[in-house]
């Protein structure tokens, strides 16, 4: 991939995002739907309008968009808000995952699929996309509502459940049977990751951010905060956890610092630039022929 090719892809995506956002504004519809449709139109599965040279570059920019989006959402739903709705969100997420899993499994059986295929279908629809859920709540103006915090908490719990589900399905897919040891090991790794990040956040990150804020340099403050965010997100990906989960936890921890308002203010314009690329990259994965 050369620089001209990358700039061309970036220009196409930005123009598509701008046009989609304008049309959705006219129609008073959520912009996320416009971004996904725009990605479908300029993606590789629409030959007449396929304008992207390197899908990988757009996917990478989309991942950056997820990091910024979830980092900023962490400020909206700090740890105090999530703790306040913790039990309600946990029960909501468990009920949602179990019911959706059962529904997907039964649909598979009605279609005549095997038990294993039905299990995979149930797992595929039993967890939601935290990124999509938050973006929809934000565009509809419901983030400040109490039920918005409950939905957010439930989405995070479902993100954690997805890690356990992947461990279970991987074991079943490889050996044809459930490997309890591998599942417990995976869950233990996830719990360890969360505990370490939260403890480091409370005892090191918050104090470090407040110390950096004392220099009265907004650029330095933002760069340090984003450096921590990207580092934790990278660790999460290396451990095969959710990229969105790592960025969100860092945002929620930094939200407890005294300088959180300044960091949030300077992060939002960057989020608004990169977040649409994530949804466009999703649209580029859709194959209309497969849907038909």
PDB file of C-alpha atoms in Angstrom, residues 19-257:
ATOM      1  CA  UNK A  19     -22.722  12.428   2.375  1.00  0.00           C
ATOM      2  CA  UNK A  20     -24.271   9.664   4.522  1.00  0.00           C
ATOM      3  CA  UNK A  21     -24.343  11.906   7.605  1.00  0.00           C
ATOM      4  CA  UNK A  22     -25.988  14.726   5.619  1.00  0.00           C
ATOM      5  CA  UNK A  23     -28.680  12.451   4.170  1.00  0.00           C
ATOM      6  CA  UNK A  24     -29.419  10.969   7.614  1.00  0.00           C
ATOM      7  CA  UNK A  25     -29.656  14.474   9.043  1.00  0.00           C
ATOM      8  CA  UNK A  26     -32.237  15.400   6.386  1.00  0.00           C
ATOM      9  CA  UNK A  27     -34.218  12.206   7.013  1.00  0.00           C
ATOM     10  CA  UNK A  28     -33.811  12.492  10.817  1.00  0.00           C
ATOM     11  CA  UNK A  29     -32.396   8.970  11.024  1.00  0.00           C
ATOM     12  CA  UNK A  30     -29.458   7.626  13.074  1.00  0.00           C
ATOM     13  CA  UNK A  31     -26.189   8.305  11.259  1.00  0.00           C
ATOM     14  CA  UNK A  32     -24.851   4.850  12.058  1.00  0.00           C
ATOM     15  CA  UNK A  33     -27.280   3.326   9.525  1.00  0.00           C
ATOM     16  CA  UNK A  34     -26.054   5.772   6.882  1.00  0.00           C
ATOM     17  CA  UNK A  35     -22.417   4.916   7.571  1.00  0.00           C
ATOM     18  CA  UNK A  36     -23.052   1.175   7.257  1.00  0.00           C
ATOM     19  CA  UNK A  37     -24.983   1.635   3.996  1.00  0.00           C
ATOM     20  CA  UNK A  38     -22.208   3.884   2.679  1.00  0.00           C
ATOM     21  CA  UNK A  39     -19.662   1.176   3.488  1.00  0.00           C
ATOM     22  CA  UNK A  40     -21.793  -1.359   1.630  1.00  0.00           C
ATOM     23  CA  UNK A  41     -21.965   0.858  -1.463  1.00  0.00           C
ATOM     24  CA  UNK A  42     -18.236   1.600  -1.696  1.00  0.00           C
ATOM     25  CA  UNK A  43     -17.131  -1.871  -0.534  1.00  0.00           C
ATOM     26  CA  UNK A  44     -15.765  -4.770  -2.580  1.00  0.00           C
ATOM     27  CA  UNK A  45     -19.121  -6.540  -2.873  1.00  0.00           C
ATOM     28  CA  UNK A  46     -20.668  -3.716  -4.930  1.00  0.00           C
ATOM     29  CA  UNK A  47     -18.562  -3.921  -8.134  1.00  0.00           C
ATOM     30  CA  UNK A  48     -19.963  -0.818  -9.847  1.00  0.00           C
ATOM     31  CA  UNK A  49     -19.092   1.438  -6.880  1.00  0.00           C
ATOM     32  CA  UNK A  50     -16.114  -0.402  -5.389  1.00  0.00           C
ATOM     33  CA  UNK A  51     -13.744   2.513  -4.802  1.00  0.00           C
ATOM     34  CA  UNK A  52     -11.530   1.234  -1.985  1.00  0.00           C
ATOM     35  CA  UNK A  53      -8.053   0.035  -2.918  1.00  0.00           C
ATOM     36  CA  UNK A  54      -6.984  -1.369   0.475  1.00  0.00           C
ATOM     37  CA  UNK A  55      -9.711  -2.669   2.772  1.00  0.00           C
ATOM     38  CA  UNK A  56      -7.102  -3.388   5.443  1.00  0.00           C
ATOM     39  CA  UNK A  57      -6.218   0.290   5.810  1.00  0.00           C
ATOM     40  CA  UNK A  58      -9.878   1.212   6.365  1.00  0.00           C
ATOM     41  CA  UNK A  59     -10.285  -1.634   8.866  1.00  0.00           C
ATOM     42  CA  UNK A  60      -7.260  -0.315  10.764  1.00  0.00           C
ATOM     43  CA  UNK A  61      -8.718   3.194  10.839  1.00  0.00           C
ATOM     44  CA  UNK A  62     -11.990   1.635  12.001  1.00  0.00           C
ATOM     45  CA  UNK A  63     -10.189  -0.012  14.922  1.00  0.00           C
ATOM     46  CA  UNK A  64      -8.749   3.378  15.864  1.00  0.00           C
ATOM     47  CA  UNK A  65     -12.300   4.733  15.726  1.00  0.00           C
ATOM     48  CA  UNK A  66     -13.460   2.036  18.159  1.00  0.00           C
ATOM     49  CA  UNK A  67     -10.702   2.975  20.588  1.00  0.00           C
ATOM     50  CA  UNK A  68     -11.605   6.671  20.562  1.00  0.00           C
ATOM     51  CA  UNK A  69     -15.341   5.972  20.711  1.00  0.00           C
ATOM     52  CA  UNK A  70     -15.117   3.626  23.681  1.00  0.00           C
ATOM     53  CA  UNK A  71     -12.517   5.782  25.426  1.00  0.00           C
ATOM     54  CA  UNK A  72     -14.868   8.774  25.296  1.00  0.00           C
ATOM     55  CA  UNK A  73     -17.834   6.642  26.349  1.00  0.00           C
ATOM     56  CA  UNK A  74     -15.854   5.624  29.404  1.00  0.00           C
ATOM     57  CA  UNK A  75     -16.073   9.250  30.532  1.00  0.00           C
ATOM     58  CA  UNK A  76     -19.870   9.204  30.180  1.00  0.00           C
ATOM     59  CA  UNK A  77     -20.213   5.938  32.104  1.00  0.00           C
ATOM     60  CA  UNK A  78     -17.568   6.200  34.777  1.00  0.00           C
ATOM     61  CA  UNK A  79     -17.082   3.517  37.397  1.00  0.00           C
ATOM     62  CA  UNK A  80     -19.441   5.195  39.866  1.00  0.00           C
ATOM     63  CA  UNK A  81     -22.333   5.150  37.383  1.00  0.00           C
ATOM     64  CA  UNK A  82     -21.666   1.551  36.410  1.00  0.00           C
ATOM     65  CA  UNK A  83     -21.448   0.506  40.064  1.00  0.00           C
ATOM     66  CA  UNK A  84     -24.798   2.201  40.760  1.00  0.00           C
ATOM     67  CA  UNK A  85     -26.556   0.042  38.141  1.00  0.00           C
ATOM     68  CA  UNK A  86     -24.259  -2.954  38.525  1.00  0.00           C
ATOM     69  CA  UNK A  87     -26.711  -5.600  39.738  1.00  0.00           C
ATOM     70  CA  UNK A  88     -29.517  -4.454  37.422  1.00  0.00           C
ATOM     71  CA  UNK A  89     -27.166  -4.449  34.443  1.00  0.00           C
ATOM     72  CA  UNK A  90     -25.766  -7.869  35.378  1.00  0.00           C
ATOM     73  CA  UNK A  91     -29.217  -9.469  35.662  1.00  0.00           C
ATOM     74  CA  UNK A  92     -30.327  -7.773  32.417  1.00  0.00           C
ATOM     75  CA  UNK A  93     -27.261  -9.034  30.544  1.00  0.00           C
ATOM     76  CA  UNK A  94     -27.592 -12.593  31.853  1.00  0.00           C
ATOM     77  CA  UNK A  95     -31.289 -12.751  30.934  1.00  0.00           C
ATOM     78  CA  UNK A  96     -30.581 -11.288  27.498  1.00  0.00           C
ATOM     79  CA  UNK A  97     -27.710 -13.674  26.725  1.00  0.00           C
ATOM     80  CA  UNK A  98     -29.549 -16.779  27.931  1.00  0.00           C
ATOM     81  CA  UNK A  99     -32.799 -15.964  26.132  1.00  0.00           C
ATOM     82  CA  UNK A 100     -31.052 -14.982  22.884  1.00  0.00           C
ATOM     83  CA  UNK A 101     -28.874 -18.091  22.996  1.00  0.00           C
ATOM     84  CA  UNK A 102     -31.929 -20.320  23.527  1.00  0.00           C
ATOM     85  CA  UNK A 103     -33.852 -18.525  20.768  1.00  0.00           C
ATOM     86  CA  UNK A 104     -30.983 -18.865  18.285  1.00  0.00           C
ATOM     87  CA  UNK A 105     -30.532 -22.540  19.160  1.00  0.00           C
ATOM     88  CA  UNK A 106     -34.247 -23.251  18.634  1.00  0.00           C
ATOM     89  CA  UNK A 107     -34.277 -21.377  15.311  1.00  0.00           C
ATOM     90  CA  UNK A 108     -31.358 -23.512  14.145  1.00  0.00           C
ATOM     91  CA  UNK A 109     -33.194 -26.672  15.087  1.00  0.00           C
ATOM     92  CA  UNK A 110     -36.344 -25.495  13.263  1.00  0.00           C
ATOM     93  CA  UNK A 111     -34.208 -24.972  10.143  1.00  0.00           C
ATOM     94  CA  UNK A 112     -33.007 -28.543  10.482  1.00  0.00           C
ATOM     95  CA  UNK A 113     -29.464 -27.651  11.508  1.00  0.00           C
ATOM     96  CA  UNK A 114     -27.367 -29.969  13.658  1.00  0.00           C
ATOM     97  CA  UNK A 115     -26.995 -29.404  17.388  1.00  0.00           C
ATOM     98  CA  UNK A 116     -23.473 -27.995  16.967  1.00  0.00           C
ATOM     99  CA  UNK A 117     -24.565 -25.596  14.212  1.00  0.00           C
ATOM    100  CA  UNK A 118     -27.509 -24.458  16.338  1.00  0.00           C
ATOM    101  CA  UNK A 119     -25.195 -23.798  19.286  1.00  0.00           C
ATOM    102  CA  UNK A 120     -22.993 -21.570  17.121  1.00  0.00           C
ATOM    103  CA  UNK A 121     -26.050 -19.687  15.840  1.00  0.00           C
ATOM    104  CA  UNK A 122     -27.294 -19.112  19.379  1.00  0.00           C
ATOM    105  CA  UNK A 123     -23.870 -17.841  20.451  1.00  0.00           C
ATOM    106  CA  UNK A 124     -23.605 -15.542  17.423  1.00  0.00           C
ATOM    107  CA  UNK A 125     -26.783 -13.626  18.273  1.00  0.00           C
ATOM    108  CA  UNK A 126     -26.567 -13.774  22.084  1.00  0.00           C
ATOM    109  CA  UNK A 127     -24.174 -10.844  22.493  1.00  0.00           C
ATOM    110  CA  UNK A 128     -24.570  -7.304  21.248  1.00  0.00           C
ATOM    111  CA  UNK A 129     -21.980  -4.891  19.890  1.00  0.00           C
ATOM    112  CA  UNK A 130     -21.087  -2.511  22.703  1.00  0.00           C
ATOM    113  CA  UNK A 131     -19.808   0.033  20.189  1.00  0.00           C
ATOM    114  CA  UNK A 132     -23.014   0.025  18.141  1.00  0.00           C
ATOM    115  CA  UNK A 133     -25.239   0.139  21.231  1.00  0.00           C
ATOM    116  CA  UNK A 134     -23.399   3.147  22.647  1.00  0.00           C
ATOM    117  CA  UNK A 135     -23.394   5.014  19.353  1.00  0.00           C
ATOM    118  CA  UNK A 136     -27.146   4.519  18.983  1.00  0.00           C
ATOM    119  CA  UNK A 137     -27.805   5.708  22.546  1.00  0.00           C
ATOM    120  CA  UNK A 138     -25.599   8.732  21.966  1.00  0.00           C
ATOM    121  CA  UNK A 139     -27.309   9.734  18.705  1.00  0.00           C
ATOM    122  CA  UNK A 140     -30.754   9.309  20.252  1.00  0.00           C
ATOM    123  CA  UNK A 141     -29.726  11.461  23.222  1.00  0.00           C
ATOM    124  CA  UNK A 142     -30.377   8.720  25.793  1.00  0.00           C
ATOM    125  CA  UNK A 143     -26.905   8.414  27.312  1.00  0.00           C
ATOM    126  CA  UNK A 144     -27.758  10.645  30.260  1.00  0.00           C
ATOM    127  CA  UNK A 145     -30.846   8.623  31.187  1.00  0.00           C
ATOM    128  CA  UNK A 146     -30.705   5.964  33.900  1.00  0.00           C
ATOM    129  CA  UNK A 147     -31.752   3.218  31.502  1.00  0.00           C
ATOM    130  CA  UNK A 148     -28.899   4.328  29.251  1.00  0.00           C
ATOM    131  CA  UNK A 149     -26.471   3.467  32.048  1.00  0.00           C
ATOM    132  CA  UNK A 150     -28.216   0.107  32.522  1.00  0.00           C
ATOM    133  CA  UNK A 151     -27.925  -0.690  28.799  1.00  0.00           C
ATOM    134  CA  UNK A 152     -24.280   0.352  28.901  1.00  0.00           C
ATOM    135  CA  UNK A 153     -23.558  -1.833  31.921  1.00  0.00           C
ATOM    136  CA  UNK A 154     -25.377  -4.771  30.332  1.00  0.00           C
ATOM    137  CA  UNK A 155     -23.407  -4.334  27.098  1.00  0.00           C
ATOM    138  CA  UNK A 156     -20.116  -4.441  29.017  1.00  0.00           C
ATOM    139  CA  UNK A 157     -21.216  -7.604  30.851  1.00  0.00           C
ATOM    140  CA  UNK A 158     -22.141  -9.144  27.477  1.00  0.00           C
ATOM    141  CA  UNK A 159     -18.682  -8.216  26.179  1.00  0.00           C
ATOM    142  CA  UNK A 160     -17.223 -10.242  29.050  1.00  0.00           C
ATOM    143  CA  UNK A 161     -19.648 -13.086  28.359  1.00  0.00           C
ATOM    144  CA  UNK A 162     -18.516 -13.078  24.724  1.00  0.00           C
ATOM    145  CA  UNK A 163     -14.964 -13.930  25.832  1.00  0.00           C
ATOM    146  CA  UNK A 164     -16.245 -16.971  27.741  1.00  0.00           C
ATOM    147  CA  UNK A 165     -18.461 -17.988  24.806  1.00  0.00           C
ATOM    148  CA  UNK A 166     -15.539 -17.810  22.378  1.00  0.00           C
ATOM    149  CA  UNK A 167     -13.513 -20.039  24.704  1.00  0.00           C
ATOM    150  CA  UNK A 168     -16.361 -22.554  24.882  1.00  0.00           C
ATOM    151  CA  UNK A 169     -17.002 -22.570  21.119  1.00  0.00           C
ATOM    152  CA  UNK A 170     -13.299 -22.855  20.305  1.00  0.00           C
ATOM    153  CA  UNK A 171     -13.032 -25.967  22.454  1.00  0.00           C
ATOM    154  CA  UNK A 172     -16.175 -27.480  20.941  1.00  0.00           C
ATOM    155  CA  UNK A 173     -15.092 -26.618  17.393  1.00  0.00           C
ATOM    156  CA  UNK A 174     -11.673 -28.235  17.795  1.00  0.00           C
ATOM    157  CA  UNK A 175     -12.493 -31.327  19.837  1.00  0.00           C
ATOM    158  CA  UNK A 176     -16.247 -31.672  19.416  1.00  0.00           C
ATOM    159  CA  UNK A 177     -16.704 -31.575  23.196  1.00  0.00           C
ATOM    160  CA  UNK A 178     -16.676 -28.986  25.960  1.00  0.00           C
ATOM    161  CA  UNK A 179     -13.249 -28.527  27.572  1.00  0.00           C
ATOM    162  CA  UNK A 180     -13.985 -27.141  31.049  1.00  0.00           C
ATOM    163  CA  UNK A 181     -10.320 -26.600  31.879  1.00  0.00           C
ATOM    164  CA  UNK A 182      -9.727 -24.332  28.895  1.00  0.00           C
ATOM    165  CA  UNK A 183     -12.862 -22.331  29.613  1.00  0.00           C
ATOM    166  CA  UNK A 184     -11.949 -21.761  33.271  1.00  0.00           C
ATOM    167  CA  UNK A 185      -8.413 -20.762  32.278  1.00  0.00           C
ATOM    168  CA  UNK A 186      -9.784 -18.211  29.821  1.00  0.00           C
ATOM    169  CA  UNK A 187     -12.187 -16.749  32.370  1.00  0.00           C
ATOM    170  CA  UNK A 188      -9.349 -16.571  34.901  1.00  0.00           C
ATOM    171  CA  UNK A 189      -7.206 -14.655  32.401  1.00  0.00           C
ATOM    172  CA  UNK A 190     -10.054 -12.205  31.799  1.00  0.00           C
ATOM    173  CA  UNK A 191     -10.642 -11.614  35.520  1.00  0.00           C
ATOM    174  CA  UNK A 192      -6.912 -11.140  36.084  1.00  0.00           C
ATOM    175  CA  UNK A 193      -6.722  -8.611  33.251  1.00  0.00           C
ATOM    176  CA  UNK A 194      -9.659  -6.600  34.624  1.00  0.00           C
ATOM    177  CA  UNK A 195      -8.351  -6.620  38.193  1.00  0.00           C
ATOM    178  CA  UNK A 196      -4.835  -5.564  37.177  1.00  0.00           C
ATOM    179  CA  UNK A 197      -6.082  -2.750  34.921  1.00  0.00           C
ATOM    180  CA  UNK A 198      -8.527  -1.436  37.544  1.00  0.00           C
ATOM    181  CA  UNK A 199      -5.996  -1.547  40.381  1.00  0.00           C
ATOM    182  CA  UNK A 200      -3.299   0.086  38.243  1.00  0.00           C
ATOM    183  CA  UNK A 201      -5.853   2.668  37.169  1.00  0.00           C
ATOM    184  CA  UNK A 202      -6.863   3.597  40.696  1.00  0.00           C
ATOM    185  CA  UNK A 203      -3.413   3.661  42.252  1.00  0.00           C
ATOM    186  CA  UNK A 204      -1.223   4.797  39.352  1.00  0.00           C
ATOM    187  CA  UNK A 205      -3.112   6.204  36.370  1.00  0.00           C
ATOM    188  CA  UNK A 206      -5.411   8.595  38.234  1.00  0.00           C
ATOM    189  CA  UNK A 207      -2.573  10.061  40.285  1.00  0.00           C
ATOM    190  CA  UNK A 208      -0.317  10.231  37.235  1.00  0.00           C
ATOM    191  CA  UNK A 209      -2.958  12.040  35.176  1.00  0.00           C
ATOM    192  CA  UNK A 210      -3.568  14.572  37.947  1.00  0.00           C
ATOM    193  CA  UNK A 211       0.199  15.121  38.225  1.00  0.00           C
ATOM    194  CA  UNK A 212       0.513  15.721  34.466  1.00  0.00           C
ATOM    195  CA  UNK A 213      -2.472  18.099  34.596  1.00  0.00           C
ATOM    196  CA  UNK A 214      -0.473  20.251  37.007  1.00  0.00           C
ATOM    197  CA  UNK A 215       1.769  21.377  34.123  1.00  0.00           C
ATOM    198  CA  UNK A 216      -1.238  23.191  32.564  1.00  0.00           C
ATOM    199  CA  UNK A 217      -0.350  21.789  29.142  1.00  0.00           C
ATOM    200  CA  UNK A 218      -3.422  20.397  27.385  1.00  0.00           C
ATOM    201  CA  UNK A 219      -1.444  18.759  24.580  1.00  0.00           C
ATOM    202  CA  UNK A 220       0.757  16.865  27.051  1.00  0.00           C
ATOM    203  CA  UNK A 221      -2.260  15.807  29.118  1.00  0.00           C
ATOM    204  CA  UNK A 222      -4.139  14.481  26.092  1.00  0.00           C
ATOM    205  CA  UNK A 223      -1.127  12.630  24.690  1.00  0.00           C
ATOM    206  CA  UNK A 224      -0.413  10.869  28.010  1.00  0.00           C
ATOM    207  CA  UNK A 225      -4.067   9.852  28.407  1.00  0.00           C
ATOM    208  CA  UNK A 226      -4.258   8.501  24.845  1.00  0.00           C
ATOM    209  CA  UNK A 227      -0.917   6.726  25.229  1.00  0.00           C
ATOM    210  CA  UNK A 228      -2.321   4.841  28.231  1.00  0.00           C
ATOM    211  CA  UNK A 229      -5.547   4.112  26.335  1.00  0.00           C
ATOM    212  CA  UNK A 230      -3.782   2.678  23.274  1.00  0.00           C
ATOM    213  CA  UNK A 231      -1.343   0.689  25.418  1.00  0.00           C
ATOM    214  CA  UNK A 232      -4.119  -1.033  27.397  1.00  0.00           C
ATOM    215  CA  UNK A 233      -6.138  -1.622  24.207  1.00  0.00           C
ATOM    216  CA  UNK A 234      -3.084  -3.238  22.607  1.00  0.00           C
ATOM    217  CA  UNK A 235      -2.588  -5.492  25.624  1.00  0.00           C
ATOM    218  CA  UNK A 236      -6.277  -6.477  25.476  1.00  0.00           C
ATOM    219  CA  UNK A 237      -5.957  -7.416  21.795  1.00  0.00           C
ATOM    220  CA  UNK A 238      -2.724  -9.345  22.405  1.00  0.00           C
ATOM    221  CA  UNK A 239      -4.587 -11.337  25.067  1.00  0.00           C
ATOM    222  CA  UNK A 240      -7.419 -11.877  22.545  1.00  0.00           C
ATOM    223  CA  UNK A 241      -9.894  -9.796  24.511  1.00  0.00           C
ATOM    224  CA  UNK A 242     -12.126  -7.033  23.186  1.00  0.00           C
ATOM    225  CA  UNK A 243     -10.408  -3.939  21.827  1.00  0.00           C
ATOM    226  CA  UNK A 244     -13.452  -1.909  22.889  1.00  0.00           C
ATOM    227  CA  UNK A 245     -13.328  -3.297  26.431  1.00  0.00           C
ATOM    228  CA  UNK A 246      -9.744  -2.179  27.012  1.00  0.00           C
ATOM    229  CA  UNK A 247     -10.394   1.362  25.755  1.00  0.00           C
ATOM    230  CA  UNK A 248     -13.604   1.671  27.774  1.00  0.00           C
ATOM    231  CA  UNK A 249     -11.990   0.592  31.050  1.00  0.00           C
ATOM    232  CA  UNK A 250      -9.219   3.171  30.642  1.00  0.00           C
ATOM    233  CA  UNK A 251     -11.790   5.900  29.917  1.00  0.00           C
ATOM    234  CA  UNK A 252     -13.860   4.907  32.950  1.00  0.00           C
ATOM    235  CA  UNK A 253     -10.779   4.980  35.193  1.00  0.00           C
ATOM    236  CA  UNK A 254      -9.483   8.329  33.900  1.00  0.00           C
ATOM    237  CA  UNK A 255     -13.013   9.725  34.323  1.00  0.00           C
ATOM    238  CA  UNK A 256     -12.402   9.491  38.087  1.00  0.00           C
ATOM    239  CA  UNK A 257      -9.471  11.929  37.869  1.00  0.00           C
TER     240      UNK A 257
END
